[in-house]
Amino acid sequence: MDLRIEKTRQSIVNAFIALRSGKPLEKITVKELCEKAQINKSTFYFHYADIYELSDSLETEIVTSIINSLAHPEYMVENPGAFTQELFLAYLSRDALIQTLFSGSRSGRLIQKIESSLKRLIYERHPEYQDDPVKNLILSYQIYGAYYAFSENREENVTEVIAVLGRISEELQKLLHEKSLDFSPKTGYTNTR
């Protein structure tokens, strides 16, 4: 990429993050962003259709960097405790940017994008999960449940919180693999032991 184009893009991103850290996305205007980045509107529109496209692009970059930092995404199924630790360390390494970009009306988008990306990786390695509603439900519960439990308890000892979430994920995967459980919609959850 041309160095000038990359420099301009970085200027737009820096100005956006500075503005976004102080106000909701809906209150940021292209005019205000251009003034802060010291560019004209046509330059902004060369790079992005609008503020929402810029925000979505940065959100996607964060999610991609989190997913790419996972050495073993398949551990979500094969070693959930280790996976949980790895995932939350990836979140924490980008925490300031996550708190800025995924605040306000964008707060639920991080976990939605993470779930979509993780499931895509799991399906590549474990195709049997893709069409199994029970396995999909447990994966979603692992992803969303751990994320929101962490978010609500982030003032506690982070190491302990992550360890507990890892243990819960391990138990969920064990539950999934117990052959004596019946999850049929007609009977609900029953333990047939």
Short mmCIF file of C-alpha atoms in Angstrom, two decimals:
data_model
loop_
_atom_site.label_atom_id
_atom_site.label_comp_id
_atom_site.label_asym_id
_atom_site.label_seq_id
_atom_site.Cartn_x
_atom_site.Cartn_y
_atom_site.Cartn_z
CA MET A 1 0.00 0.00 0.00
CA ASP A 2 1.16 3.50 -0.79
CA LEU A 3 2.79 5.04 2.30
CA ARG A 4 0.74 8.25 1.99
CA ILE A 5 -2.51 6.31 1.83
CA GLU A 6 -1.55 4.27 4.88
CA LYS A 7 -0.50 7.41 6.76
CA THR A 8 -3.84 9.07 5.93
CA ARG A 9 -5.75 5.97 6.98
CA GLN A 10 -3.86 5.89 10.29
CA SER A 11 -4.65 9.56 10.82
CA ILE A 12 -8.37 8.82 10.29
CA VAL A 13 -8.21 5.86 12.68
CA ASN A 14 -6.38 7.83 15.38
CA ALA A 15 -8.85 10.73 15.12
CA PHE A 16 -11.79 8.33 15.25
CA ILE A 17 -10.48 6.51 18.34
CA ALA A 18 -9.83 9.83 20.08
CA LEU A 19 -13.38 10.99 19.32
CA ARG A 20 -14.92 7.61 20.10
CA SER A 21 -13.28 7.47 23.52
CA GLY A 22 -15.28 10.55 24.50
CA LYS A 23 -18.64 10.09 22.82
CA PRO A 24 -21.08 7.59 21.35
CA LEU A 25 -20.60 6.54 17.74
CA GLU A 26 -23.91 8.14 16.76
CA LYS A 27 -22.66 11.56 17.86
CA ILE A 28 -19.50 11.54 15.72
CA THR A 29 -19.77 13.36 12.40
CA VAL A 30 -17.58 13.01 9.34
CA LYS A 31 -16.97 16.76 9.46
CA GLU A 32 -15.72 16.56 13.07
CA LEU A 33 -13.53 13.56 12.29
CA CYS A 34 -12.02 15.26 9.23
CA GLU A 35 -11.17 18.36 11.27
CA LYS A 36 -9.47 16.24 13.93
CA ALA A 37 -7.58 14.16 11.33
CA GLN A 38 -6.74 17.31 9.33
CA ILE A 39 -8.09 15.91 6.09
CA ASN A 40 -10.91 16.91 3.77
CA LYS A 41 -14.17 15.01 3.41
CA SER A 42 -13.32 13.60 0.00
CA THR A 43 -10.23 11.98 1.52
CA PHE A 44 -12.36 10.37 4.22
CA TYR A 45 -14.88 9.11 1.64
CA PHE A 46 -12.05 7.68 -0.45
CA HIS A 47 -11.40 5.30 2.46
CA TYR A 48 -14.86 4.77 4.03
CA ALA A 49 -18.50 5.17 3.05
CA ASP A 50 -19.41 6.60 6.45
CA ILE A 51 -18.58 6.58 10.17
CA TYR A 52 -20.32 3.21 10.64
CA GLU A 53 -18.19 1.52 7.99
CA LEU A 54 -15.08 2.90 9.67
CA SER A 55 -16.25 1.62 13.06
CA ASP A 56 -17.16 -1.79 11.64
CA SER A 57 -13.78 -2.03 9.92
CA LEU A 58 -11.92 -1.33 13.17
CA GLU A 59 -14.16 -3.73 15.11
CA THR A 60 -13.43 -6.46 12.57
CA GLU A 61 -9.69 -5.77 12.82
CA ILE A 62 -9.83 -6.23 16.60
CA VAL A 63 -11.79 -9.49 16.32
CA THR A 64 -9.42 -10.77 13.64
CA SER A 65 -6.41 -9.95 15.80
CA ILE A 66 -7.98 -11.77 18.76
CA ILE A 67 -8.80 -14.85 16.69
CA ASN A 68 -5.40 -14.85 14.97
CA SER A 69 -3.65 -14.69 18.34
CA LEU A 70 -5.25 -17.99 19.40
CA ALA A 71 -2.64 -20.69 18.90
CA HIS A 72 -5.20 -23.48 19.23
CA PRO A 73 -8.80 -22.44 18.53
CA GLU A 74 -9.74 -26.12 18.40
CA TYR A 75 -9.04 -26.21 22.15
CA MET A 76 -12.48 -24.70 22.63
CA VAL A 77 -13.71 -28.27 22.15
CA GLU A 78 -10.60 -30.29 22.95
CA ASN A 79 -9.15 -28.39 25.94
CA PRO A 80 -11.69 -25.72 27.02
CA GLY A 81 -9.80 -24.62 30.15
CA ALA A 82 -6.66 -23.75 28.20
CA PHE A 83 -8.75 -22.18 25.43
CA THR A 84 -10.63 -19.94 27.88
CA GLN A 85 -7.38 -18.67 29.35
CA GLU A 86 -5.92 -18.00 25.91
CA LEU A 87 -9.06 -16.19 24.73
CA PHE A 88 -9.34 -13.95 27.77
CA LEU A 89 -5.66 -13.06 27.68
CA ALA A 90 -6.23 -12.03 24.05
CA TYR A 91 -9.19 -9.87 25.15
CA LEU A 92 -7.17 -8.28 27.94
CA SER A 93 -4.23 -7.45 25.67
CA ARG A 94 -6.61 -5.28 23.61
CA ASP A 95 -8.83 -4.15 26.46
CA ALA A 96 -8.50 -0.37 26.09
CA LEU A 97 -9.37 -0.48 22.40
CA ILE A 98 -12.20 -2.97 23.01
CA GLN A 99 -13.68 -0.73 25.72
CA THR A 100 -13.57 2.23 23.32
CA LEU A 101 -14.83 0.63 20.11
CA PHE A 102 -17.42 -1.70 21.63
CA SER A 103 -19.12 0.74 23.98
CA GLY A 104 -22.64 2.11 23.93
CA SER A 105 -24.79 0.84 21.07
CA ARG A 106 -21.87 -1.30 19.84
CA SER A 107 -21.42 -3.24 23.11
CA GLY A 108 -22.88 -6.53 21.90
CA ARG A 109 -21.03 -6.58 18.60
CA LEU A 110 -17.72 -7.88 19.97
CA ILE A 111 -19.15 -11.12 21.26
CA GLN A 112 -21.34 -11.58 18.17
CA LYS A 113 -18.31 -11.27 15.91
CA ILE A 114 -16.19 -13.48 18.17
CA GLU A 115 -18.87 -16.19 18.18
CA SER A 116 -19.19 -16.12 14.40
CA SER A 117 -15.41 -16.33 13.91
CA LEU A 118 -14.88 -19.05 16.51
CA LYS A 119 -17.71 -21.20 15.21
CA ARG A 120 -16.31 -20.94 11.69
CA LEU A 121 -12.95 -22.24 13.00
CA ILE A 122 -14.59 -25.00 15.04
CA TYR A 123 -16.64 -26.16 12.05
CA GLU A 124 -13.47 -26.42 9.95
CA ARG A 125 -11.85 -28.72 12.54
CA HIS A 126 -15.00 -30.42 13.85
CA PRO A 127 -17.60 -30.46 11.05
CA GLU A 128 -19.91 -32.60 13.20
CA TYR A 129 -20.65 -29.47 15.27
CA GLN A 130 -22.09 -27.49 12.37
CA ASP A 131 -25.43 -29.25 12.04
CA ASP A 132 -25.86 -30.37 15.64
CA PRO A 133 -28.18 -27.95 17.49
CA VAL A 134 -27.12 -29.19 20.95
CA LYS A 135 -23.41 -28.78 20.20
CA ASN A 136 -24.08 -25.33 18.73
CA LEU A 137 -26.07 -24.33 21.80
CA ILE A 138 -23.27 -25.40 24.12
CA LEU A 139 -20.67 -23.55 22.00
CA SER A 140 -22.80 -20.39 22.12
CA TYR A 141 -23.24 -20.77 25.86
CA GLN A 142 -19.50 -21.21 26.32
CA ILE A 143 -18.73 -18.10 24.28
CA TYR A 144 -21.48 -15.76 25.49
CA GLY A 145 -21.69 -17.05 29.04
CA ALA A 146 -17.96 -16.79 29.68
CA TYR A 147 -17.74 -13.35 28.11
CA TYR A 148 -20.62 -11.84 30.09
CA ALA A 149 -19.58 -13.56 33.33
CA PHE A 150 -16.10 -12.10 32.85
CA SER A 151 -17.50 -8.65 32.05
CA GLU A 152 -19.60 -8.64 35.22
CA ASN A 153 -16.69 -9.81 37.39
CA ARG A 154 -13.73 -7.97 35.91
CA GLU A 155 -13.12 -6.11 39.19
CA GLU A 156 -12.36 -9.44 40.91
CA ASN A 157 -9.05 -11.31 40.70
CA VAL A 158 -8.77 -11.77 36.92
CA THR A 159 -6.67 -14.93 37.19
CA GLU A 160 -9.27 -16.58 39.42
CA VAL A 161 -12.18 -15.45 37.24
CA ILE A 162 -10.52 -16.89 34.13
CA ALA A 163 -9.72 -20.15 35.96
CA VAL A 164 -13.34 -20.54 37.08
CA LEU A 165 -14.63 -19.80 33.57
CA GLY A 166 -12.18 -22.36 32.15
CA ARG A 167 -13.47 -24.98 34.59
CA ILE A 168 -17.08 -24.22 33.67
CA SER A 169 -16.18 -24.59 29.97
CA GLU A 170 -14.55 -27.94 30.69
CA GLU A 171 -17.68 -29.13 32.49
CA LEU A 172 -19.88 -27.99 29.58
CA GLN A 173 -17.82 -30.02 27.13
CA LYS A 174 -17.95 -33.05 29.46
CA LEU A 175 -21.72 -32.65 29.65
CA LEU A 176 -21.90 -32.61 25.88
CA HIS A 177 -19.95 -35.84 25.57
CA GLU A 178 -21.84 -37.81 28.21
CA LYS A 179 -23.73 -40.41 26.25
CA SER A 180 -26.22 -40.98 29.06
CA LEU A 181 -27.82 -37.55 28.66
CA ASP A 182 -30.94 -37.07 26.60
CA PHE A 183 -31.43 -33.57 25.17
CA SER A 184 -34.45 -34.35 23.03
CA PRO A 185 -36.98 -31.51 22.71
CA LYS A 186 -39.84 -33.85 23.62
CA THR A 187 -38.44 -34.81 27.02
CA GLY A 188 -36.28 -31.79 27.87
CA TYR A 189 -33.04 -32.40 29.73
CA THR A 190 -32.93 -35.68 31.56
CA ASN A 191 -30.14 -37.60 33.14
CA THR A 192 -30.78 -41.25 32.34
CA ARG A 193 -28.39 -42.68 34.92
#
